[in-house]
PDB file of C-alpha atoms in Angstrom:
ATOM      1  CA  GLY A   1     101.098 111.496  95.171  1.00 82.00           C
ATOM      2  CA  ILE A   2      98.027 112.880  93.388  1.00 89.00           C
ATOM      3  CA  GLN A   3      94.279 110.955  94.195  1.00 93.00           C
ATOM      4  CA  VAL A   4      92.216 111.544  91.009  1.00 96.00           C
ATOM      5  CA  GLU A   5      88.433 110.321  90.915  1.00 97.00           C
ATOM      6  CA  GLN A   6      86.447 110.908  87.665  1.00 98.00           C
ATOM      7  CA  SER A   7      82.577 110.254  88.160  1.00 97.00           C
ATOM      8  CA  PRO A   8      80.619 109.086  87.177  1.00 97.00           C
ATOM      9  CA  PRO A   9      83.133 105.115  85.779  1.00 97.00           C
ATOM     10  CA  ASP A  10      79.878 104.690  83.240  1.00 97.00           C
ATOM     11  CA  LEU A  11      77.593 106.223  81.297  1.00 97.00           C
ATOM     12  CA  ILE A  12      74.611 105.565  78.398  1.00 97.00           C
ATOM     13  CA  LEU A  13      73.193 107.949  76.429  1.00 95.00           C
ATOM     14  CA  GLN A  14      70.878 108.732  73.921  1.00 97.00           C
ATOM     15  CA  GLU A  15      72.285 109.977  70.827  1.00 97.00           C
ATOM     16  CA  GLY A  16      71.864 113.556  70.961  1.00 97.00           C
ATOM     17  CA  ALA A  17      71.744 113.835  74.776  1.00 97.00           C
ATOM     18  CA  ASN A  18      73.991 116.174  76.552  1.00 97.00           C
ATOM     19  CA  SER A  19      76.644 114.912  79.745  1.00 96.00           C
ATOM     20  CA  THR A  20      78.676 115.915  81.895  1.00 97.00           C
ATOM     21  CA  LEU A  21      81.296 114.123  83.596  1.00 98.00           C
ATOM     22  CA  ARG A  22      83.446 114.667  86.451  1.00 98.00           C
ATOM     23  CA  CYS A  23      87.126 114.932  87.961  1.00 98.00           C
ATOM     24  CA  ASN A  24      88.273 115.365  91.745  1.00 98.00           C
ATOM     25  CA  PHE A  25      91.937 115.694  92.271  1.00 97.00           C
ATOM     26  CA  SER A  26      93.260 115.651  96.287  1.00 95.00           C
ATOM     27  CA  ASP A  27      96.126 117.993  95.708  1.00 93.00           C
ATOM     28  CA  SER A  28      97.171 121.145  93.592  1.00 92.00           C
ATOM     29  CA  VAL A  29      98.008 120.883  90.398  1.00 90.00           C
ATOM     30  CA  ASN A  30     100.170 122.678  87.417  1.00 88.00           C
ATOM     31  CA  ASN A  31      98.570 120.726  84.752  1.00 90.00           C
ATOM     32  CA  LEU A  32      94.929 119.003  84.167  1.00 94.00           C
ATOM     33  CA  GLN A  33      94.506 117.243  81.041  1.00 94.00           C
ATOM     34  CA  TRP A  34      91.243 115.501  79.292  1.00 97.00           C
ATOM     35  CA  PHE A  35      91.810 112.597  77.103  1.00 96.00           C
ATOM     36  CA  HIS A  36      89.610 110.889  74.843  1.00 97.00           C
ATOM     37  CA  GLN A  37      90.195 106.497  74.171  1.00 95.00           C
ATOM     38  CA  ASN A  38      88.297 105.232  71.198  1.00 90.00           C
ATOM     39  CA  PRO A  39      87.839 101.800  70.582  1.00 86.00           C
ATOM     40  CA  TRP A  40      91.444 100.991  69.334  1.00 86.00           C
ATOM     41  CA  GLY A  41      93.559 102.249  72.728  1.00 89.00           C
ATOM     42  CA  GLN A  42      94.207 105.583  71.188  1.00 91.00           C
ATOM     43  CA  LEU A  43      94.452 108.791  73.750  1.00 93.00           C
ATOM     44  CA  ILE A  44      93.375 112.137  72.281  1.00 92.00           C
ATOM     45  CA  ASN A  45      93.502 115.132  74.110  1.00 92.00           C
ATOM     46  CA  LEU A  46      90.850 117.215  74.812  1.00 95.00           C
ATOM     47  CA  PHE A  47      91.962 120.251  76.762  1.00 94.00           C
ATOM     48  CA  TYR A  48      94.666 121.432  78.476  1.00 92.00           C
ATOM     49  CA  ILE A  49      93.199 122.803  81.463  1.00 94.00           C
ATOM     50  CA  PRO A  50      94.992 123.435  84.444  1.00 93.00           C
ATOM     51  CA  SER A  51      92.112 126.323  85.505  1.00 94.00           C
ATOM     52  CA  GLY A  52      89.250 127.976  83.551  1.00 96.00           C
ATOM     53  CA  THR A  53      86.894 126.906  81.068  1.00 97.00           C
ATOM     54  CA  LYS A  54      86.971 126.096  77.294  1.00 96.00           C
ATOM     55  CA  GLN A  55      85.319 125.178  74.448  1.00 97.00           C
ATOM     56  CA  ASN A  56      86.105 123.175  70.982  1.00 96.00           C
ATOM     57  CA  GLY A  57      82.123 122.772  69.381  1.00 97.00           C
ATOM     58  CA  ARG A  58      80.501 120.375  71.323  1.00 97.00           C
ATOM     59  CA  LEU A  59      83.391 120.010  73.925  1.00 98.00           C
ATOM     60  CA  SER A  60      83.676 122.832  76.682  1.00 98.00           C
ATOM     61  CA  ALA A  61      85.528 121.817  80.285  1.00 98.00           C
ATOM     62  CA  THR A  62      86.414 123.645  83.262  1.00 98.00           C
ATOM     63  CA  THR A  63      88.717 123.740  86.442  1.00 97.00           C
ATOM     64  CA  VAL A  64      88.219 124.954  89.049  1.00 97.00           C
ATOM     65  CA  ALA A  65      91.725 124.698  90.661  1.00 94.00           C
ATOM     66  CA  THR A  66      90.910 126.150  93.826  1.00 95.00           C
ATOM     67  CA  GLU A  67      88.438 123.385  94.892  1.00 96.00           C
ATOM     68  CA  ARG A  68      89.887 120.761  92.896  1.00 97.00           C
ATOM     69  CA  TYR A  69      87.885 119.867  90.321  1.00 98.00           C
ATOM     70  CA  SER A  70      87.102 119.566  87.100  1.00 98.00           C
ATOM     71  CA  LEU A  71      84.342 118.754  84.573  1.00 98.00           C
ATOM     72  CA  LEU A  72      83.662 118.408  80.875  1.00 98.00           C
ATOM     73  CA  TYR A  73      80.721 118.927  79.207  1.00 98.00           C
ATOM     74  CA  ILE A  74      79.613 117.018  75.989  1.00 97.00           C
ATOM     75  CA  SER A  75      76.539 118.103  74.511  1.00 97.00           C
ATOM     76  CA  SER A  76      74.055 116.866  71.451  1.00 97.00           C
ATOM     77  CA  SER A  77      76.318 113.736  72.127  1.00 97.00           C
ATOM     78  CA  GLN A  78      76.914 111.695  68.587  1.00 96.00           C
ATOM     79  CA  THR A  79      77.610 107.871  68.809  1.00 95.00           C
ATOM     80  CA  THR A  80      81.525 108.879  67.730  1.00 94.00           C
ATOM     81  CA  ASP A  81      81.473 110.190  71.141  1.00 96.00           C
ATOM     82  CA  SER A  82      81.579 107.076  72.777  1.00 95.00           C
ATOM     83  CA  GLY A  83      84.516 105.344  74.599  1.00 96.00           C
ATOM     84  CA  VAL A  84      86.809 105.743  77.483  1.00 97.00           C
ATOM     85  CA  TYR A  85      87.382 109.437  78.778  1.00 98.00           C
ATOM     86  CA  PHE A  86      89.961 110.419  81.059  1.00 98.00           C
ATOM     87  CA  CYS A  87      91.656 113.172  82.915  1.00 97.00           C
ATOM     88  CA  ALA A  88      94.571 113.431  84.208  1.00 95.00           C
ATOM     89  CA  VAL A  89      97.030 115.416  86.961  1.00 94.00           C
ATOM     90  CA  ASP A  90     100.162 116.895  87.162  1.00 89.00           C
ATOM     91  CA  ARG A  91     101.794 118.461  90.288  1.00 82.00           C
ATOM     92  CA  SER A  92     105.684 118.292  89.323  1.00 75.00           C
ATOM     93  CA  HIS A  93     105.222 118.605  85.324  1.00 68.00           C
ATOM     94  CA  ASN A  94     107.297 115.317  85.217  1.00 76.00           C
ATOM     95  CA  ASP A  95     104.497 112.382  87.015  1.00 83.00           C
ATOM     96  CA  MET A  96     100.755 112.987  84.944  1.00 88.00           C
ATOM     97  CA  ARG A  97      98.395 110.321  87.219  1.00 93.00           C
ATOM     98  CA  PHE A  98      95.003 109.177  85.937  1.00 95.00           C
ATOM     99  CA  GLY A  99      91.434 108.617  87.124  1.00 96.00           C
ATOM    100  CA  ALA A 100      90.246 105.556  86.164  1.00 96.00           C
ATOM    101  CA  GLY A 101      88.121 106.925  83.544  1.00 97.00           C
ATOM    102  CA  THR A 102      84.266 107.140  82.463  1.00 98.00           C
ATOM    103  CA  ARG A 103      82.604 104.724  79.934  1.00 97.00           C
ATOM    104  CA  LEU A 104      80.732 106.500  77.779  1.00 97.00           C
ATOM    105  CA  THR A 105      78.498 104.581  75.490  1.00 96.00           C
ATOM    106  CA  VAL A 106      76.133 106.795  73.340  1.00 96.00           C
ATOM    107  CA  LYS A 107      73.235 104.725  71.674  1.00 96.00           C
ATOM    108  CA  PRO A 108      71.387 105.979  68.484  1.00 94.00           C
TER     109      PRO A 108
ATOM    110  CA  GLU B   1      96.659 111.249  63.859  1.00 71.00           C
ATOM    111  CA  THR B   2      98.944 112.790  66.881  1.00 75.00           C
ATOM    112  CA  GLY B   3     102.568 112.323  64.884  1.00 87.00           C
ATOM    113  CA  VAL B   4     103.495 109.951  67.291  1.00 93.00           C
ATOM    114  CA  THR B   5     103.823 106.062  66.162  1.00 95.00           C
ATOM    115  CA  GLN B   6     104.975 102.731  68.320  1.00 96.00           C
ATOM    116  CA  SER B   7     105.816  99.352  67.516  1.00 96.00           C
ATOM    117  CA  PRO B   8     105.541  96.955  67.040  1.00 97.00           C
ATOM    118  CA  THR B   9     101.495  96.717  67.304  1.00 96.00           C
ATOM    119  CA  HIS B  10     101.302  93.195  69.477  1.00 96.00           C
ATOM    120  CA  LEU B  11     103.503  91.223  71.090  1.00 96.00           C
ATOM    121  CA  ILE B  12     103.175  88.109  72.568  1.00 98.00           C
ATOM    122  CA  LYS B  13     106.166  86.869  75.312  1.00 97.00           C
ATOM    123  CA  THR B  14     106.829  83.889  78.282  1.00 97.00           C
ATOM    124  CA  ARG B  15     107.834  84.749  81.394  1.00 97.00           C
ATOM    125  CA  GLY B  16     111.250  85.673  81.784  1.00 97.00           C
ATOM    126  CA  GLN B  17     112.124  87.154  78.547  1.00 98.00           C
ATOM    127  CA  GLN B  18     113.354  90.467  77.870  1.00 98.00           C
ATOM    128  CA  VAL B  19     111.193  93.035  75.330  1.00 98.00           C
ATOM    129  CA  THR B  20     112.015  96.225  73.342  1.00 98.00           C
ATOM    130  CA  LEU B  21     109.288  99.152  72.504  1.00 98.00           C
ATOM    131  CA  ARG B  22     110.019 101.747  70.684  1.00 98.00           C
ATOM    132  CA  CYS B  23     108.664 104.598  69.801  1.00 97.00           C
ATOM    133  CA  SER B  24     109.168 107.756  67.453  1.00 95.00           C
ATOM    134  CA  SER B  25     108.061 111.621  68.551  1.00 90.00           C
ATOM    135  CA  GLN B  26     107.105 114.151  66.226  1.00 84.00           C
ATOM    136  CA  SER B  27     110.076 116.332  65.384  1.00 83.00           C
ATOM    137  CA  GLY B  28     110.818 118.915  67.541  1.00 84.00           C
ATOM    138  CA  HIS B  29     109.180 117.588  70.470  1.00 87.00           C
ATOM    139  CA  ASN B  30     112.147 116.620  73.254  1.00 87.00           C
ATOM    140  CA  THR B  31     109.839 115.474  76.084  1.00 90.00           C
ATOM    141  CA  VAL B  32     108.309 111.512  76.069  1.00 92.00           C
ATOM    142  CA  SER B  33     106.440 109.756  78.515  1.00 93.00           C
ATOM    143  CA  TRP B  34     105.576 106.183  78.530  1.00 96.00           C
ATOM    144  CA  TYR B  35     103.217 105.098  80.212  1.00 96.00           C
ATOM    145  CA  GLN B  36     101.385 101.201  80.631  1.00 97.00           C
ATOM    146  CA  GLN B  37      97.259 100.764  80.774  1.00 97.00           C
ATOM    147  CA  ALA B  38      96.285  97.684  82.106  1.00 95.00           C
ATOM    148  CA  LEU B  39      92.799  96.630  80.643  1.00 92.00           C
ATOM    149  CA  GLY B  40      90.418  98.504  82.409  1.00 90.00           C
ATOM    150  CA  GLN B  41      92.282 100.800  84.070  1.00 93.00           C
ATOM    151  CA  GLY B  42      93.509 104.423  83.716  1.00 94.00           C
ATOM    152  CA  PRO B  43      97.222 104.383  82.084  1.00 95.00           C
ATOM    153  CA  GLN B  44     100.060 104.773  84.831  1.00 96.00           C
ATOM    154  CA  PHE B  45     103.256 106.495  84.466  1.00 94.00           C
ATOM    155  CA  ILE B  46     106.620 104.458  84.157  1.00 96.00           C
ATOM    156  CA  PHE B  47     109.099 107.641  83.220  1.00 94.00           C
ATOM    157  CA  GLN B  48     109.703 110.639  81.176  1.00 92.00           C
ATOM    158  CA  TYR B  49     112.959 111.289  79.007  1.00 92.00           C
ATOM    159  CA  TYR B  50     114.158 115.100  77.970  1.00 89.00           C
ATOM    160  CA  ARG B  51     116.930 115.555  75.931  1.00 88.00           C
ATOM    161  CA  GLU B  52     117.860 111.518  76.407  1.00 91.00           C
ATOM    162  CA  GLU B  53     117.903 111.915  80.071  1.00 92.00           C
ATOM    163  CA  GLU B  54     115.249 111.120  82.315  1.00 92.00           C
ATOM    164  CA  ASN B  55     113.341 113.657  84.073  1.00 88.00           C
ATOM    165  CA  GLY B  56     111.374 111.731  86.543  1.00 89.00           C
ATOM    166  CA  ARG B  57     110.274 107.918  86.981  1.00 92.00           C
ATOM    167  CA  GLY B  58     106.622 106.929  88.217  1.00 91.00           C
ATOM    168  CA  ASN B  59     106.512 103.579  91.003  1.00 92.00           C
ATOM    169  CA  PHE B  60     107.898 100.846  88.981  1.00 96.00           C
ATOM    170  CA  PRO B  61     111.224  98.159  89.467  1.00 96.00           C
ATOM    171  CA  PRO B  62     113.943  98.955  87.769  1.00 96.00           C
ATOM    172  CA  ARG B  63     113.471  96.026  85.464  1.00 97.00           C
ATOM    173  CA  PHE B  64     112.016  99.140  83.469  1.00 98.00           C
ATOM    174  CA  SER B  65     113.696 101.281  81.591  1.00 97.00           C
ATOM    175  CA  GLY B  66     113.858 103.397  78.547  1.00 96.00           C
ATOM    176  CA  LEU B  67     116.426 105.874  76.425  1.00 96.00           C
ATOM    177  CA  GLN B  68     116.001 108.352  73.967  1.00 95.00           C
ATOM    178  CA  PHE B  69     118.242 109.611  71.541  1.00 93.00           C
ATOM    179  CA  PRO B  70     119.038 112.965  69.352  1.00 90.00           C
ATOM    180  CA  ASN B  71     116.509 111.743  66.729  1.00 88.00           C
ATOM    181  CA  TYR B  72     113.161 111.908  68.567  1.00 88.00           C
ATOM    182  CA  SER B  73     112.892 108.110  68.969  1.00 93.00           C
ATOM    183  CA  SER B  74     112.671 106.339  72.197  1.00 96.00           C
ATOM    184  CA  GLU B  75     112.893 102.842  73.521  1.00 97.00           C
ATOM    185  CA  LEU B  76     111.134 101.132  76.676  1.00 98.00           C
ATOM    186  CA  ASN B  77     113.096  97.747  77.468  1.00 98.00           C
ATOM    187  CA  VAL B  78     111.069  95.394  80.105  1.00 98.00           C
ATOM    188  CA  ASN B  79     113.677  92.786  81.491  1.00 97.00           C
ATOM    189  CA  ALA B  80     112.702  89.239  83.392  1.00 97.00           C
ATOM    190  CA  LEU B  81     108.839  89.735  81.807  1.00 98.00           C
ATOM    191  CA  GLU B  82     106.436  89.426  84.585  1.00 97.00           C
ATOM    192  CA  LEU B  83     102.447  87.849  83.953  1.00 97.00           C
ATOM    193  CA  ASP B  84     101.346  91.620  85.247  1.00 96.00           C
ATOM    194  CA  ASP B  85     103.810  92.926  82.751  1.00 98.00           C
ATOM    195  CA  SER B  86     100.993  92.629  79.879  1.00 97.00           C
ATOM    196  CA  ALA B  87      99.492  95.404  79.183  1.00 97.00           C
ATOM    197  CA  LEU B  88      98.879  97.762  76.584  1.00 97.00           C
ATOM    198  CA  TYR B  89     102.543 100.476  76.674  1.00 98.00           C
ATOM    199  CA  LEU B  90     101.849 104.038  74.975  1.00 97.00           C
ATOM    200  CA  CYS B  91     104.256 106.690  74.412  1.00 95.00           C
ATOM    201  CA  ALA B  92     103.414 110.831  74.534  1.00 93.00           C
ATOM    202  CA  SER B  93     105.257 113.130  73.548  1.00 91.00           C
ATOM    203  CA  ASN B  94     104.975 117.655  73.674  1.00 86.00           C
ATOM    204  CA  PRO B  95     107.809 119.657  73.152  1.00 79.00           C
ATOM    205  CA  GLY B  96     108.724 121.154  76.282  1.00 71.00           C
ATOM    206  CA  THR B  97     110.345 120.071  79.688  1.00 57.00           C
ATOM    207  CA  GLN B  98     106.885 119.375  81.322  1.00 56.00           C
ATOM    208  CA  THR B  99     103.862 117.302  80.549  1.00 52.00           C
ATOM    209  CA  ASP B 100     101.816 120.516  79.015  1.00 71.00           C
ATOM    210  CA  THR B 101      99.646 118.474  75.771  1.00 78.00           C
ATOM    211  CA  GLN B 102     100.591 115.417  75.421  1.00 84.00           C
ATOM    212  CA  TYR B 103     100.538 113.517  72.291  1.00 89.00           C
ATOM    213  CA  PHE B 104     100.003 109.668  72.282  1.00 92.00           C
ATOM    214  CA  GLY B 105     101.014 107.572  69.990  1.00 94.00           C
ATOM    215  CA  PRO B 106      98.252 104.155  69.086  1.00 94.00           C
ATOM    216  CA  GLY B 107     100.283 101.501  71.726  1.00 95.00           C
ATOM    217  CA  THR B 108     101.899  98.331  72.236  1.00 97.00           C
ATOM    218  CA  ARG B 109      99.755  95.668  72.972  1.00 97.00           C
ATOM    219  CA  LEU B 110     102.372  93.055  75.440  1.00 98.00           C
ATOM    220  CA  THR B 111     101.162  89.671  76.264  1.00 97.00           C
ATOM    221  CA  VAL B 112     103.140  88.035  78.642  1.00 97.00           C
ATOM    222  CA  LEU B 113     102.229  83.616  79.168  1.00 96.00           C
TER     223      LEU B 113
END
């Protein structure tokens, strides 16, 4: 199956800083999503982005499908951005594979 | 708020018992997927249902089974519970046949003693 690697595993930022999270995947995919999991376990979809670039407020994402990676950018980070960020991919549309996540801590 | 609910929130069982977890999807969402998330790890895909038929399955044994009902609710059943089944169980729904833009429920935390 597809392997998904996320980096870095942990990230500690000061409020207001910018960050880039990376997701590498081992095979071509038809679906790539970024999620944020809050401390209570709720997963929220941030982007559905199998290719191209999208922006939503302070967050943006870019997927370069031909090179099998995706990047999530967080600008002007806030303490509420803390949590775990997951990248998930799917080749066959019925078997989503998640990475191990990047744990982000934003300090005030 | 994703419009997806799960019950119960927490559950404690003993090894060998059976458990049923429930999920209620958004109206119109014909696809539901279930995931197991062990502590400190990413979610692992268990299976997916589309219009009451299993539409894909991950690497989980047959004692993990599911049902989907016409009213957009679904169940995950686990028989012969093992200690390693302790995890957060998540369901996610989306309107189509594909796993695009999934909406997750808050999860059920299962502890097996």
